[in-house]
PDB file of C-alpha atoms in Angstrom:
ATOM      1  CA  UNK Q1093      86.374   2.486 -29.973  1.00  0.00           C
ATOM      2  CA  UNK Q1094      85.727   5.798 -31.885  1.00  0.00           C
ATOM      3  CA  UNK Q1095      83.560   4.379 -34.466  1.00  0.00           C
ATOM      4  CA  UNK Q1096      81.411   2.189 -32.065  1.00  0.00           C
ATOM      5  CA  UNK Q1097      80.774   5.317 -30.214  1.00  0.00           C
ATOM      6  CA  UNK Q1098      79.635   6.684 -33.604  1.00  0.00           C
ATOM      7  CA  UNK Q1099      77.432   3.902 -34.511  1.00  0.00           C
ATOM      8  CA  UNK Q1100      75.798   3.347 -30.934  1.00  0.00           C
ATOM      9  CA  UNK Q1101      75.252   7.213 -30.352  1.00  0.00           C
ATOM     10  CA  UNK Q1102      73.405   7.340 -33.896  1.00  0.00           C
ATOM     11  CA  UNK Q1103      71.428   4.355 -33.212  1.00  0.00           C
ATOM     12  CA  UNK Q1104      70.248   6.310 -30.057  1.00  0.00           C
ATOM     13  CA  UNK Q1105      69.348   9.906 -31.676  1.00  0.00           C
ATOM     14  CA  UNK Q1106      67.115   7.987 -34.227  1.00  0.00           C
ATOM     15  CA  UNK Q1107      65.621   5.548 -31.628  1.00  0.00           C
ATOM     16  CA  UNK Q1108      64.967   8.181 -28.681  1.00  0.00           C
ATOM     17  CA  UNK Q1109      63.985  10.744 -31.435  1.00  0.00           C
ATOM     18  CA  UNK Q1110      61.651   8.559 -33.209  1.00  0.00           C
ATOM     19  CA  UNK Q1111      60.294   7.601 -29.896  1.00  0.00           C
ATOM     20  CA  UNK Q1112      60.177  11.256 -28.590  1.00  0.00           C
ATOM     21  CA  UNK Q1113      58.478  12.688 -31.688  1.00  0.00           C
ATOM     22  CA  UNK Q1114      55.796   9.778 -31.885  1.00  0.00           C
ATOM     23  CA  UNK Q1115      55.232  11.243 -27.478  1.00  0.00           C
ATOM     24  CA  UNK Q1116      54.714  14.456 -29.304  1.00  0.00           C
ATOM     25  CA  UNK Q1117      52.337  14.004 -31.729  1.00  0.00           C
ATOM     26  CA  UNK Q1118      50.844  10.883 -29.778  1.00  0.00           C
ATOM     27  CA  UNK Q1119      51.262   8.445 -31.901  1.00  0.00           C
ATOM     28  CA  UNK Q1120      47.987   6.180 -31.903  1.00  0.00           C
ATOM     29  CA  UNK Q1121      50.428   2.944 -31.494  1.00  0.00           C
ATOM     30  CA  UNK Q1122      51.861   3.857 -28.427  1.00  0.00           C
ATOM     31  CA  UNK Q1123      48.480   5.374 -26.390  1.00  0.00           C
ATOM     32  CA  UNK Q1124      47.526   1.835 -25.390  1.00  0.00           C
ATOM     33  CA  UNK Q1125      50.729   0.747 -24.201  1.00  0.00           C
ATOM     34  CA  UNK Q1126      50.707   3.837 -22.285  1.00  0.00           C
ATOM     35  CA  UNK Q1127      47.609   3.649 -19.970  1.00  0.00           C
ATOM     36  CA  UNK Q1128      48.346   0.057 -19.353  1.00  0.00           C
ATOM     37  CA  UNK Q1129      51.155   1.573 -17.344  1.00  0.00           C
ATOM     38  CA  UNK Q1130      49.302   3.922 -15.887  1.00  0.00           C
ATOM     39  CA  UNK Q1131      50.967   6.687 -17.957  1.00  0.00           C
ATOM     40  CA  UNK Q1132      48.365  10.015 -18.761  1.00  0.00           C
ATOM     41  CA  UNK Q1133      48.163  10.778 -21.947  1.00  0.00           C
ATOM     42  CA  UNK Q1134      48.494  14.394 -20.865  1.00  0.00           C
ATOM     43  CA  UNK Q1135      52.268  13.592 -19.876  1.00  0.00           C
ATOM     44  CA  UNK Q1136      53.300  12.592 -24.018  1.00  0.00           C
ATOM     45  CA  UNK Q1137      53.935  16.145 -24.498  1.00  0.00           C
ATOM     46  CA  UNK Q1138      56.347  16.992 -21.582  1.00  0.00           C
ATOM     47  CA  UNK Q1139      57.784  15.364 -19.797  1.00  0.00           C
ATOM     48  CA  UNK Q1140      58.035  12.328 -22.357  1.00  0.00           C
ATOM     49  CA  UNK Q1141      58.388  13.791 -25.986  1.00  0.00           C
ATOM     50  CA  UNK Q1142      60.099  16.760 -24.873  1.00  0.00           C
ATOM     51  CA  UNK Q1143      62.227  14.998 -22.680  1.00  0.00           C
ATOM     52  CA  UNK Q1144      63.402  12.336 -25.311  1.00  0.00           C
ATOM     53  CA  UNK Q1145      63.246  14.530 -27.933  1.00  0.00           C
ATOM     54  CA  UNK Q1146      66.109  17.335 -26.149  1.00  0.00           C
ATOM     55  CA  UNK Q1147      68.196  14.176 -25.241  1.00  0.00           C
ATOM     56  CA  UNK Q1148      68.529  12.930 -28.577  1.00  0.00           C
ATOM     57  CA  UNK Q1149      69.194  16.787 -30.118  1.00  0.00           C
ATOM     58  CA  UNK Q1150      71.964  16.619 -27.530  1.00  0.00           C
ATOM     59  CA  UNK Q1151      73.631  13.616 -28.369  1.00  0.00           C
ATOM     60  CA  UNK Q1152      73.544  14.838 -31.861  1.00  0.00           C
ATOM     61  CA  UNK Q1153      75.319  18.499 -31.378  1.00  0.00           C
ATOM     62  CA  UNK Q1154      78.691  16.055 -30.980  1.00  0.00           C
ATOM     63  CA  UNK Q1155      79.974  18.542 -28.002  1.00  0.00           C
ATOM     64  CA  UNK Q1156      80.930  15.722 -25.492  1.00  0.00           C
ATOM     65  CA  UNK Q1157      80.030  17.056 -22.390  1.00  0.00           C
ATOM     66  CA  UNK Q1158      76.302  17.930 -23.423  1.00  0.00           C
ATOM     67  CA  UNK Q1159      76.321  14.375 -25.497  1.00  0.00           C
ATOM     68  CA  UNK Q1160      77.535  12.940 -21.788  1.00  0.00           C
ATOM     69  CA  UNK Q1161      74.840  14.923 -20.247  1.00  0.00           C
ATOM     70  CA  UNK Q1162      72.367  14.127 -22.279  1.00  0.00           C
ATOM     71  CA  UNK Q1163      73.341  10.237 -22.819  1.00  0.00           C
ATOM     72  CA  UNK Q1164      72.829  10.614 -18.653  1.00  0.00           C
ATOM     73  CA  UNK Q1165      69.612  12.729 -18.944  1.00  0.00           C
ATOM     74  CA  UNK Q1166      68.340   9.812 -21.489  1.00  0.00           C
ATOM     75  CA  UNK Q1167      69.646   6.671 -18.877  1.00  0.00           C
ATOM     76  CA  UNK Q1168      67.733   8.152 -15.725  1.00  0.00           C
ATOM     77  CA  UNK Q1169      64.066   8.628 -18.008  1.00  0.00           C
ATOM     78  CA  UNK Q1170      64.669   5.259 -19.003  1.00  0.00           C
ATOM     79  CA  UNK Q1171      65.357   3.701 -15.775  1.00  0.00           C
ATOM     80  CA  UNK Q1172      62.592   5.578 -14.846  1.00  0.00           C
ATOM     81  CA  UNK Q1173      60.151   4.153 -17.826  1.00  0.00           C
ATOM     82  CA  UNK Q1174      61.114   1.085 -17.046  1.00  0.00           C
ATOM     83  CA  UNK Q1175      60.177   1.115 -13.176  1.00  0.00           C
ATOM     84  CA  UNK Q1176      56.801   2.510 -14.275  1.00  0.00           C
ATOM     85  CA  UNK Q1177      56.130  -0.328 -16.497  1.00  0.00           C
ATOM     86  CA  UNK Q1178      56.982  -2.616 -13.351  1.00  0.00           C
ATOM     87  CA  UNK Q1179      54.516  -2.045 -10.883  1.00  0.00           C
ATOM     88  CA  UNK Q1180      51.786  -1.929 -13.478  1.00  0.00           C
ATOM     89  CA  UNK Q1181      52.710  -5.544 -14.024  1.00  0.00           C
ATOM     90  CA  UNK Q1182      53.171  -4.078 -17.970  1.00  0.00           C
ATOM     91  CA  UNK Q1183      55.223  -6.576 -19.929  1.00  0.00           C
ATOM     92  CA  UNK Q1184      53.937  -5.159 -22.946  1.00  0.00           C
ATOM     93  CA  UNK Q1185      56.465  -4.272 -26.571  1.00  0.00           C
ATOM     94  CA  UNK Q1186      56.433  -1.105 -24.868  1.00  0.00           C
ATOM     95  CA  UNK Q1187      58.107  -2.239 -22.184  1.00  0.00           C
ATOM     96  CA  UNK Q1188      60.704  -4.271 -24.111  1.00  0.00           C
ATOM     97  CA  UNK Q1189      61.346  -1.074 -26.313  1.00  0.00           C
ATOM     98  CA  UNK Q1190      61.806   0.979 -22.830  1.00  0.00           C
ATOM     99  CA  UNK Q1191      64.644  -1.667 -21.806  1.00  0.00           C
ATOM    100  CA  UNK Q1192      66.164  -1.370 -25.293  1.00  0.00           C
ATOM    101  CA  UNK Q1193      66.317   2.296 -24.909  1.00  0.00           C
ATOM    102  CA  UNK Q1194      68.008   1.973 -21.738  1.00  0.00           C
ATOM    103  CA  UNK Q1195      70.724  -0.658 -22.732  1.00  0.00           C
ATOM    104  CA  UNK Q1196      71.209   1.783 -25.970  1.00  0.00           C
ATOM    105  CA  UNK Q1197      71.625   4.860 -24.288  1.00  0.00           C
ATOM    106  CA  UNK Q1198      73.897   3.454 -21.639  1.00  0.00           C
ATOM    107  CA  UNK Q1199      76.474   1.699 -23.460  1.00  0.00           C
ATOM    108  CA  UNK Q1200      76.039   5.081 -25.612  1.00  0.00           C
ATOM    109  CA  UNK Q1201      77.194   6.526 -22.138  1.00  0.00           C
ATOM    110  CA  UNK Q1202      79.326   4.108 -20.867  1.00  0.00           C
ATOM    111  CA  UNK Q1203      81.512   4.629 -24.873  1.00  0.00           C
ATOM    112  CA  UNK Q1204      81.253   8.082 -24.590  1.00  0.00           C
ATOM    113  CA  UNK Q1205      83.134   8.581 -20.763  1.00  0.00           C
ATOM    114  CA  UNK Q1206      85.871   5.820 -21.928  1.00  0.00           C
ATOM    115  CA  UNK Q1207      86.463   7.955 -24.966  1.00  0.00           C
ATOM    116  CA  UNK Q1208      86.824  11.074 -22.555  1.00  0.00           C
TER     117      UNK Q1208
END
């Protein structure tokens, strides 16, 4: 179970820090995918990058109860992305990649608590 936890947790800090880093600098890519849900650009730098970026430093300090925290932290933005996409009837790869996140980062969650 230990080295799933490993693997999954990993695979998060390099997809949500990717992700968070491209909010940061906004990435050309992702600015179109963006206003299509309504998202202002102004919003890349916090809450998005900064947001994504601190929850994938925390899962990566390996203290468990800031990698649960954050894991958490990194569940309730992407629930959140993913409602925003929603209602903008957004179905875009931006979309897909916000439900990826969110399936990553809670079975991230959901290994780290069982391993508690």
């Amino acid at each position: 179970m230990h080295v799933a936890y490993v693997v999954v947790t990993l695979l998060a800090v390099a997809a949500t820090g990717f992700s968070g880093v491209a909010a940061l600098a906004h990435f050309r890519p992702i600015l179109p995918g963006m206003a299509a849900a309504g998202v202002p650009v102004s919003w890349l730098t916090f809450p998005m990058g900064t947001l994504k970026t601190a929850g994938a430093v925390g899962l990566l300090l390996g203290v468990p109860w800031i990698g649960v925290a954050a894991a958490a932290g990194l569940v309730l933005f992407f629930v959140c992305a993913v409602h925003t996409h929603l209602p903008a009837r957004d179905y875009s790869a931006q979309f897909m990649l916000a439900n990826g996140f969110l399936l990553l980062v809670g079975a991230g969650l959901a290994l780290g608590l069982i391993g508690t």
